[in-house]
PDB file of C-alpha atoms and ligand atoms in Angstrom:
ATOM      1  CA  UNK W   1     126.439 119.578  93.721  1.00 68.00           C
ATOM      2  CA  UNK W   2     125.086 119.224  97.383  1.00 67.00           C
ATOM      3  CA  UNK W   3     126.248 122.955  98.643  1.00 68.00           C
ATOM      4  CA  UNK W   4     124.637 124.035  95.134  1.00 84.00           C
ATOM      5  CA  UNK W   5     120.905 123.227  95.177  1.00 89.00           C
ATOM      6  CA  UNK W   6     119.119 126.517  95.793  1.00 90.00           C
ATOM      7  CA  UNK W   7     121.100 127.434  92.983  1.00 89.00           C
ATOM      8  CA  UNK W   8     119.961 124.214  90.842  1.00 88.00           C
ATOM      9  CA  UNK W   9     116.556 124.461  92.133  1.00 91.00           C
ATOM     10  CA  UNK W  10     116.482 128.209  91.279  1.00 90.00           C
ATOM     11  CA  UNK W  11     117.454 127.058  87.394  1.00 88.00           C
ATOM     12  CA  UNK W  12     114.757 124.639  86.998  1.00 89.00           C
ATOM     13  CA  UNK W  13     111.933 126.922  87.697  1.00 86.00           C
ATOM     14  CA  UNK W  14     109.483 126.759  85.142  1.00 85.00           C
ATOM     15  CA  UNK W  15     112.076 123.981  83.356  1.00 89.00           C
ATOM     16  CA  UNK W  16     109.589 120.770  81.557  1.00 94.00           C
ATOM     17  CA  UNK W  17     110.333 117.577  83.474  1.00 97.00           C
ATOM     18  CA  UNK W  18     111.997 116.071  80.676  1.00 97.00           C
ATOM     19  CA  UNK W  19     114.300 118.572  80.638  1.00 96.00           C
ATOM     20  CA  UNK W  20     115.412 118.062  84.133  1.00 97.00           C
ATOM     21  CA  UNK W  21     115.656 114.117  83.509  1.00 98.00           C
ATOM     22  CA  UNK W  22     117.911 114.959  80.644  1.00 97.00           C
ATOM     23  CA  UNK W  23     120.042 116.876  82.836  1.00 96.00           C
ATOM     24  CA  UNK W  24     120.804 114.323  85.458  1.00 97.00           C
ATOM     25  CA  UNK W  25     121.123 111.208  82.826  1.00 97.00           C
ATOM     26  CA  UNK W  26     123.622 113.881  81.118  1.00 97.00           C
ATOM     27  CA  UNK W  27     125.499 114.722  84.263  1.00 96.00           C
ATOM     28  CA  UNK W  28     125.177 111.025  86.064  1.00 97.00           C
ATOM     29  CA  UNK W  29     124.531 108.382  83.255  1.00 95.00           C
ATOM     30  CA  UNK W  30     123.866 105.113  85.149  1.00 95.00           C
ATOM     31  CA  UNK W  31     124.512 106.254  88.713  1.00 98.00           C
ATOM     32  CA  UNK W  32     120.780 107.807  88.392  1.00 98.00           C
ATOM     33  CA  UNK W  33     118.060 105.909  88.270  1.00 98.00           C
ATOM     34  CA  UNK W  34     114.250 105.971  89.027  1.00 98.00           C
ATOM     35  CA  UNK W  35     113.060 104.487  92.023  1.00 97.00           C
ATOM     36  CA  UNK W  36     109.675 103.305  90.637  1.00 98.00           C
ATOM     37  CA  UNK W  37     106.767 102.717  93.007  1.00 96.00           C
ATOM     38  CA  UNK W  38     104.660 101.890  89.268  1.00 97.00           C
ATOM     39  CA  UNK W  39     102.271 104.568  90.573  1.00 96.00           C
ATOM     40  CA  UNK W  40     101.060 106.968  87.877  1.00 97.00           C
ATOM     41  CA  UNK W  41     103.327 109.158  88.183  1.00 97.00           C
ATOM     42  CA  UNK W  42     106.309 106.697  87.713  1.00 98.00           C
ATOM     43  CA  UNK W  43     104.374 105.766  84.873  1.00 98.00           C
ATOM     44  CA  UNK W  44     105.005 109.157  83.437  1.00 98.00           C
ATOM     45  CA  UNK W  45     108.747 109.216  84.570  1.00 98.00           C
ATOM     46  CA  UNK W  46     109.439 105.822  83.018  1.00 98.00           C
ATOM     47  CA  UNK W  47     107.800 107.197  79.714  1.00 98.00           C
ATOM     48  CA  UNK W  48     109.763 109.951  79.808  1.00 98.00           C
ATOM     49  CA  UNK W  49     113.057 108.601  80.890  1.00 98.00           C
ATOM     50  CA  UNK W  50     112.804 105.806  78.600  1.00 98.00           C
ATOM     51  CA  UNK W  51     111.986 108.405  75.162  1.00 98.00           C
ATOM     52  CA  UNK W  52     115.262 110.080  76.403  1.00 97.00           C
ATOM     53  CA  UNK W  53     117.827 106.713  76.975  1.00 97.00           C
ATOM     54  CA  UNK W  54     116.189 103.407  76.285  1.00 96.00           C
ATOM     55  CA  UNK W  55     118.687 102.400  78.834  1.00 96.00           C
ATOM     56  CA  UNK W  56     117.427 104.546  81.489  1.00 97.00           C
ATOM     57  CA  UNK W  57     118.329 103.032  85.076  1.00 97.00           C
ATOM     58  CA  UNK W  58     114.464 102.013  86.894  1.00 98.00           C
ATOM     59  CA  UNK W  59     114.259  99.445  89.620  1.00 98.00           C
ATOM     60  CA  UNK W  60     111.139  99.030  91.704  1.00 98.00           C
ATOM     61  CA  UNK W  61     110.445  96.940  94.911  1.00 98.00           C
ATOM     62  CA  UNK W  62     108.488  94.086  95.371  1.00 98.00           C
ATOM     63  CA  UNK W  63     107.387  93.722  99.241  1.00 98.00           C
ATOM     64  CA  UNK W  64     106.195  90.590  98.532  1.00 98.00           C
ATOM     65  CA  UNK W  65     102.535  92.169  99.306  1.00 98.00           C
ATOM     66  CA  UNK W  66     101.445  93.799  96.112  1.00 98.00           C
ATOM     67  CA  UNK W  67      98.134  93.616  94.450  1.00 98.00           C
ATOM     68  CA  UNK W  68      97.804  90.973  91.645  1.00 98.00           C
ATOM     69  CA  UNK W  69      96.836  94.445  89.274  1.00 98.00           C
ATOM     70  CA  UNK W  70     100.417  95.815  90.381  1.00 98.00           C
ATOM     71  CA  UNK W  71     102.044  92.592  88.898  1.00 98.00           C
ATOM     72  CA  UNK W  72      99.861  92.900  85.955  1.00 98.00           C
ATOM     73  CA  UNK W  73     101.462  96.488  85.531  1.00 98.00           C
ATOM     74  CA  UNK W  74     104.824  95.260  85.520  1.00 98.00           C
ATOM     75  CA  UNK W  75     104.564  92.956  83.126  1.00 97.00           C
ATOM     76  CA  UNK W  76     102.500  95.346  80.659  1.00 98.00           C
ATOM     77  CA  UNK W  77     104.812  97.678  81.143  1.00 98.00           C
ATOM     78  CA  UNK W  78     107.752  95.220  80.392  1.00 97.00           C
ATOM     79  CA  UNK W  79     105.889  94.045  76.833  1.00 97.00           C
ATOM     80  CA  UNK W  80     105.006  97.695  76.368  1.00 98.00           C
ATOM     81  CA  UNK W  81     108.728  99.163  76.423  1.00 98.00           C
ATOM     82  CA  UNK W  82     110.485  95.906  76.250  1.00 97.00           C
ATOM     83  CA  UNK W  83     112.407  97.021  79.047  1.00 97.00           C
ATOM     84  CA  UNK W  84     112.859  95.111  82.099  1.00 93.00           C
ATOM     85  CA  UNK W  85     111.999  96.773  85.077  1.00 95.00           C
ATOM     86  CA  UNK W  86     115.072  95.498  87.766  1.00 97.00           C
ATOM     87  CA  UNK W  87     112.865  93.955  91.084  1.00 98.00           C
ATOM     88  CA  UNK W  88     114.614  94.317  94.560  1.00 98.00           C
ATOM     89  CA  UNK W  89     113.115  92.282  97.415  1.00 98.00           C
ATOM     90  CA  UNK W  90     113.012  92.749 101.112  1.00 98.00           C
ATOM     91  CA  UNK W  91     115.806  90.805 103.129  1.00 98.00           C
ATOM     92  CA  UNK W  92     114.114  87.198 103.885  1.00 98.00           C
ATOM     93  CA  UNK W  93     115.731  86.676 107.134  1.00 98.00           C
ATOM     94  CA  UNK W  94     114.057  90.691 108.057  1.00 98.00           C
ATOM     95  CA  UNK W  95     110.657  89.492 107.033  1.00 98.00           C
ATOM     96  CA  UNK W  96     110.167  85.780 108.640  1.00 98.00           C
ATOM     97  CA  UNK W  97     111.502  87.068 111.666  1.00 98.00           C
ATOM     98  CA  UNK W  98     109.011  89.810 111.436  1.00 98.00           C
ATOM     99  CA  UNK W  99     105.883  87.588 110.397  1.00 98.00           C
ATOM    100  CA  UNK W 100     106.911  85.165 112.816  1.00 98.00           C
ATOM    101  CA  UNK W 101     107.375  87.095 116.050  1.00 98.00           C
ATOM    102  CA  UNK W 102     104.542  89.746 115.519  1.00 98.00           C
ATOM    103  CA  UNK W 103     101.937  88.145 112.885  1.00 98.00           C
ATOM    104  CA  UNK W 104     101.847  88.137 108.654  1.00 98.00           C
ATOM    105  CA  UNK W 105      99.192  91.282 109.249  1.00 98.00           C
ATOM    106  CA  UNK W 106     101.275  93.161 112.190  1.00 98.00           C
ATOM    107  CA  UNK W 107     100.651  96.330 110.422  1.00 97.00           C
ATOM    108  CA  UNK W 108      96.819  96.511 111.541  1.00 96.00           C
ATOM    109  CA  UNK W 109      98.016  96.591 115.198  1.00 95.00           C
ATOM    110  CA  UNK W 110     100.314  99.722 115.668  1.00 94.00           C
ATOM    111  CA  UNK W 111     101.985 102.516 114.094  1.00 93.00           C
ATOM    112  CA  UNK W 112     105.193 101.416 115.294  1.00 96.00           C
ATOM    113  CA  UNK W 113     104.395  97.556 113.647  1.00 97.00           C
ATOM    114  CA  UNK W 114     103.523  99.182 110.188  1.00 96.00           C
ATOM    115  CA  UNK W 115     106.629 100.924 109.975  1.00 95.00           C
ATOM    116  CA  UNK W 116     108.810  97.793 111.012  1.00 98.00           C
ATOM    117  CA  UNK W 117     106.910  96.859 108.104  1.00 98.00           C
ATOM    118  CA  UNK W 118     107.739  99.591 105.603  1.00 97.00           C
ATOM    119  CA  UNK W 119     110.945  99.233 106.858  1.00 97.00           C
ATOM    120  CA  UNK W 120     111.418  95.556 106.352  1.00 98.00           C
ATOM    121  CA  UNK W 121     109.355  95.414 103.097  1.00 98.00           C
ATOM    122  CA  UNK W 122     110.382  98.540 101.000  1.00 97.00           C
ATOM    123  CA  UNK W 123     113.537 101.018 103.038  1.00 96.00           C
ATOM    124  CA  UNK W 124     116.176  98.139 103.643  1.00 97.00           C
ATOM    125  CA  UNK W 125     115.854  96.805  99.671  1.00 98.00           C
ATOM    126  CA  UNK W 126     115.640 100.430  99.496  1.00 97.00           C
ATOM    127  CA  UNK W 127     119.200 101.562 100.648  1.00 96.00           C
ATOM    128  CA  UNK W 128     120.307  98.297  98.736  1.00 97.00           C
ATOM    129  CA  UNK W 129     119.045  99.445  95.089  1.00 97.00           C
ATOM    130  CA  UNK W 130     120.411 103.594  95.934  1.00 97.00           C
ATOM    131  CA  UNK W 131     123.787 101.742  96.583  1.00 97.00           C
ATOM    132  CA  UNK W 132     126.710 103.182  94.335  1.00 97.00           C
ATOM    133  CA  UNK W 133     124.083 105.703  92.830  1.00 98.00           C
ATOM    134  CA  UNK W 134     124.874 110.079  93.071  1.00 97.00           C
ATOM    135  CA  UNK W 135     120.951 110.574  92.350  1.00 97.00           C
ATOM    136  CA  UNK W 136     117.390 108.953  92.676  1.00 97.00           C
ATOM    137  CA  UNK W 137     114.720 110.241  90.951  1.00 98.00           C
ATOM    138  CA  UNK W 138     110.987 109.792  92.730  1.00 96.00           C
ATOM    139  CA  UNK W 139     107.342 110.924  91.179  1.00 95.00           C
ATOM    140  CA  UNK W 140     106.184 112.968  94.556  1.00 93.00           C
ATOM    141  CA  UNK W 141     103.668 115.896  93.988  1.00 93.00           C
ATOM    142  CA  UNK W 142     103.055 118.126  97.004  1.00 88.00           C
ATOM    143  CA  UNK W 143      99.128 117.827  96.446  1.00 85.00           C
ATOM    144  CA  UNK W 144      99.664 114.357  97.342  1.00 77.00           C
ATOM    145  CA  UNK W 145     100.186 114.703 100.714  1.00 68.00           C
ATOM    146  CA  UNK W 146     100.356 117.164 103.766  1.00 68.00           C
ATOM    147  CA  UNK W 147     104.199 115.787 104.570  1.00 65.00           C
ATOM    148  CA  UNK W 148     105.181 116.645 101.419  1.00 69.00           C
ATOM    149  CA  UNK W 149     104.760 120.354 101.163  1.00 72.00           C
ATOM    150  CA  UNK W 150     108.224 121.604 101.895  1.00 80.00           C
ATOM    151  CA  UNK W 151     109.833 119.303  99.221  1.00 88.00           C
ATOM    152  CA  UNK W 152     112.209 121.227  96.803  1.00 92.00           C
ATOM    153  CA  UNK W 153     112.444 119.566  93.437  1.00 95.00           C
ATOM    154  CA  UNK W 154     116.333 118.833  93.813  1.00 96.00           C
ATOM    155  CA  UNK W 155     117.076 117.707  97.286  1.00 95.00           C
ATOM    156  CA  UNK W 156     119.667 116.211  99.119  1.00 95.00           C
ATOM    157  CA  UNK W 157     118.821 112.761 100.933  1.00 94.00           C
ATOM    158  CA  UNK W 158     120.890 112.751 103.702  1.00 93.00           C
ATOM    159  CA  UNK W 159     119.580 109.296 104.866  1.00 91.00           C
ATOM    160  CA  UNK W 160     121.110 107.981 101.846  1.00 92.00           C
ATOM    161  CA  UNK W 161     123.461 110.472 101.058  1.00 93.00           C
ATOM    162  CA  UNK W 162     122.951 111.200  97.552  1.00 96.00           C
ATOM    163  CA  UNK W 163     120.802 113.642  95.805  1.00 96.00           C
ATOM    164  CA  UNK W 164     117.131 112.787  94.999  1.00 96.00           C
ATOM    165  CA  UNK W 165     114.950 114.507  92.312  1.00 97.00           C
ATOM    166  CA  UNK W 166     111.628 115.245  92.286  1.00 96.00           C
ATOM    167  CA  UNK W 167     110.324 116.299  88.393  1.00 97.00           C
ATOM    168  CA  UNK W 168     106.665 116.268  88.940  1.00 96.00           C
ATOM    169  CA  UNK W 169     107.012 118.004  92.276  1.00 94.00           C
ATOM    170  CA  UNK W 170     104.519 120.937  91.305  1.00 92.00           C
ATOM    171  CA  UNK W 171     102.414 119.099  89.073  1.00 95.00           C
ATOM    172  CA  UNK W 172      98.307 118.488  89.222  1.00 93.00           C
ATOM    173  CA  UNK W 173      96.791 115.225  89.118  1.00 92.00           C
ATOM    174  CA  UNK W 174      94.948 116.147  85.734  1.00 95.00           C
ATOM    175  CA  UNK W 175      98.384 116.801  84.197  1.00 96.00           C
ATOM    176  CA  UNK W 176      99.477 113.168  85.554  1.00 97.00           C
ATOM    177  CA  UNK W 177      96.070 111.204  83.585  1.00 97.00           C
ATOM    178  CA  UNK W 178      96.657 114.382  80.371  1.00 98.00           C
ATOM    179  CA  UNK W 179     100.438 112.698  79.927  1.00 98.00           C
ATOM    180  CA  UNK W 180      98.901 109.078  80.853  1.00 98.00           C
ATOM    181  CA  UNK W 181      96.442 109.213  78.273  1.00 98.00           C
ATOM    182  CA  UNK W 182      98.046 111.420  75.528  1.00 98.00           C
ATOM    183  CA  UNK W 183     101.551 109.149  75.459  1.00 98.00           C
ATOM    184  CA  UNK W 184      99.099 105.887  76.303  1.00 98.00           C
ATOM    185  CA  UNK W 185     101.199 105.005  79.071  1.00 98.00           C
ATOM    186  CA  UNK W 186     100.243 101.947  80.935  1.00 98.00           C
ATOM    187  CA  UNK W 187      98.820 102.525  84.037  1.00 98.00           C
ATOM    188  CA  UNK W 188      97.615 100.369  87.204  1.00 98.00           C
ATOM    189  CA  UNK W 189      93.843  99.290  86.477  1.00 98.00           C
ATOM    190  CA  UNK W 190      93.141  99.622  90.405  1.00 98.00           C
ATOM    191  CA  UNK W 191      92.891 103.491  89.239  1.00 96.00           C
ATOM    192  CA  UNK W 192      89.891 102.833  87.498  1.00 97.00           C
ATOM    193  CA  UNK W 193      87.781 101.133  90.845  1.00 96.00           C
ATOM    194  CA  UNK W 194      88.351 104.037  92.599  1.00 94.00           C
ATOM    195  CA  UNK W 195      92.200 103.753  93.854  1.00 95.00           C
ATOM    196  CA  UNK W 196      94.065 107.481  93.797  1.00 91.00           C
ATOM    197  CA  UNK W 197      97.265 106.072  96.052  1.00 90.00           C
ATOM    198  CA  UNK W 198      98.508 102.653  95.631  1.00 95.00           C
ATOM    199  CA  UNK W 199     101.049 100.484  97.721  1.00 96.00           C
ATOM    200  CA  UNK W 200     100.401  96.972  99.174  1.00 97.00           C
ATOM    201  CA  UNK W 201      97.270  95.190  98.847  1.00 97.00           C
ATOM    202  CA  UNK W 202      96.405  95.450 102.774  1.00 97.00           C
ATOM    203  CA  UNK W 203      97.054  98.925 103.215  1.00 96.00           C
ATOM    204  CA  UNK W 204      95.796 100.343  99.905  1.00 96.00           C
ATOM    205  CA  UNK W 205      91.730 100.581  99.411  1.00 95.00           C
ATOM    206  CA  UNK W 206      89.086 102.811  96.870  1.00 95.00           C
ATOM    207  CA  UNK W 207      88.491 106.246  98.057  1.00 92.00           C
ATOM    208  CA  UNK W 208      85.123 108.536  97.779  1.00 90.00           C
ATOM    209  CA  UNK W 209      84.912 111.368  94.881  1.00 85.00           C
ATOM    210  CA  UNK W 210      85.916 113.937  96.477  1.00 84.00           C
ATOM    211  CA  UNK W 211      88.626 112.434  99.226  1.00 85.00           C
ATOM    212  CA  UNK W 212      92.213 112.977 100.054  1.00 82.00           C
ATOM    213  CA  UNK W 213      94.881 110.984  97.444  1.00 78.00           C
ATOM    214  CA  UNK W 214      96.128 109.588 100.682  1.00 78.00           C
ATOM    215  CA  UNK W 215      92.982 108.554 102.032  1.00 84.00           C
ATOM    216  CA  UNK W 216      93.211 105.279 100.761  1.00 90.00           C
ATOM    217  CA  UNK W 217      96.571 104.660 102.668  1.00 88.00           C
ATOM    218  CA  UNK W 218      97.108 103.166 105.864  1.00 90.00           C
ATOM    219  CA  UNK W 219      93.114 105.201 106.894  1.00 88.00           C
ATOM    220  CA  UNK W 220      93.628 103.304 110.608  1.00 87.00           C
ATOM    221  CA  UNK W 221      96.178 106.027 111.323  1.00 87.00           C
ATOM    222  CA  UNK W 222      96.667 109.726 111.862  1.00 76.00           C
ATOM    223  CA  UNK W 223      97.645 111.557 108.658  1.00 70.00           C
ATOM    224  CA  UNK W 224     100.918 112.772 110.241  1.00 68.00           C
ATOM    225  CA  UNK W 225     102.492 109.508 110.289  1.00 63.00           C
ATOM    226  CA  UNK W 226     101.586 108.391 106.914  1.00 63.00           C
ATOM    227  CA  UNK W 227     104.892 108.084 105.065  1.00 63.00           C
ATOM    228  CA  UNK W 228     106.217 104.377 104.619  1.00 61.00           C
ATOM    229  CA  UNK W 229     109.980 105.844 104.867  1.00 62.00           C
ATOM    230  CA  UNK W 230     111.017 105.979 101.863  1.00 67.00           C
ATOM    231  CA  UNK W 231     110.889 109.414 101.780  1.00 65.00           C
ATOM    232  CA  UNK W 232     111.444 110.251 105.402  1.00 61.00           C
ATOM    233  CA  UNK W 233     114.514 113.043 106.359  1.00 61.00           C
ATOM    234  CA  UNK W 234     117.237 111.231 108.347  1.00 55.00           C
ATOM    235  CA  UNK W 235     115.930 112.178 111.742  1.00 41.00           C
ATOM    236  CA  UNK W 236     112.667 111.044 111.383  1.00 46.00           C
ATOM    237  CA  UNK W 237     113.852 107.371 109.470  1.00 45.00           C
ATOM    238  CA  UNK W 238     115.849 106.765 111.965  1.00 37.00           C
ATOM    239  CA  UNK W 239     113.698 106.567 114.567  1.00 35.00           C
ATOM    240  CA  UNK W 240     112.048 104.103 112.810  1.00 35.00           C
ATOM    241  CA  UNK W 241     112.143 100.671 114.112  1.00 31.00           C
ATOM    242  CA  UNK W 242     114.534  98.032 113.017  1.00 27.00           C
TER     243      UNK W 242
HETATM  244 FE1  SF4 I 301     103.902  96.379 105.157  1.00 88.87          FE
HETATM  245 FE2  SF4 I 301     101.671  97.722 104.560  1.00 88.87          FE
HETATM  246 FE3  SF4 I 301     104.076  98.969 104.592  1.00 88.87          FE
HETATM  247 FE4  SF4 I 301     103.447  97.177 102.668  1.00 88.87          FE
HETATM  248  S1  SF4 I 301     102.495  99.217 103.049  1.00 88.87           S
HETATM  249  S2  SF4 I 301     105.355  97.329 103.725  1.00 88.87           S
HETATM  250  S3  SF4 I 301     102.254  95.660 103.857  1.00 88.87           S
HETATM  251  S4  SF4 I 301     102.954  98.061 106.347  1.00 88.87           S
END
């Protein structure tokens, strides 16, 4: 599968997104699964996966930092499907060694602090959910950021060595809230004050009319270095600090 993905890639031009879910739960079963970050566009790959297997693999992470609206979501969502979302958490040793040698809002400080951060919080329960897995699937759109325009929507994660998927890779925001509102899909009410990117509570604000999606995301820094690592190539997550 790895040495064939500009042939894969080349097959799912103009393909729906549900059909390319369907494809990988037929191919992989329960060694695929969403990696949901409960953003909208999860939202609309949990809707989807779930209308095609009820048992659909989705795990999400909880950094332990989340706004009270994004625990809100998860438990609407839960009552909605009655599905239960599987919750990893970040390593406690990782984070009170962390909080206690550089502070509980380190982030604030330096580049190199927030991504010991993202690191800590969300990549290391990261590489522990992808364990024993051939495929992830994540909601990334290539509007949504300026690191994210060479993406390909089949892609091979060398980091963690198996193949991640990327559905909604060439779709608009509008399509996102047209599938949101058509299949009433619940959706994270911090959308509503003014939100268009949402991660944990300190690093996650409102945006203008009119701004950048990531705007709202770690604004202290330079745009270039505004990936939490989840979705970093290997190179560039491992020079990440540990
Ligand atoms: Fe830490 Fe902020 Fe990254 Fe969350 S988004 S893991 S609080 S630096």
């Amino acid at each position: 599968m790895k040495d064939n993905l500009t042939e894969l890639n080349l097959k799912f031009v103009g393909n729906e997104a549900e059909d390319i879910l369907r494809y990988f739960l037929n191919l992989y079963g329960d060694k695929v699964a969403l990696a949901s970050s409960l953003s909208i566009e999860d939202q609309v790959l949990l809707d989807m996966l779930l209308k095609i297997n009820g048992n659909a693999k989705i795990f999400t992470i909880d950094t332990g930092r989340l706004p009270y609206e994004t625990y809100s979501l998860i438990d609407r969502t839960k009552s909605f499907y009655n599905y239960n979302l599987e919750i990893y958490f970040p390593a406690s040793t990782n984070v009170e060694n962390m909080v206690n040698e550089r502070g509980v809002n380190l982030f604030y400080e330096s580049v190199e602090n927030r991504k010991l951060c993202c690191f800590n919080r969300k990549v290391e329960p990261l590489k522990r959910a992808l364990n024993g897995l051939d495929a992830w699937i994540c909601g990334l759109r290539t509007e949504q950021s300026i690191t994210r325009q060479n993406l390909e929507i089949v892609e091979y994660d060398e980091s963690n060595l198996l193949l991640k998927i990327n559905p909604l890779l060439h779709w608009t925001e509008n399509q996102v809230w047209e599938y949101i509102k058509e299949n009433n899909v619940p959706y994270n009410k911090l959308y509503d004050n003014g939100y268009l990117s949402i991660g944990c509570a300190p690093c996650s604000r409102a945006v203008e009319p009119g701004e950048d999606i990531r705007s709202g995301r770690w604004w202290w820094e330079n745009p270039d270095t505004k990936e939490c690592g989840l979705h970093l190539k290997k190179v560039e997550q491992n020079e990440l600090p540990r």
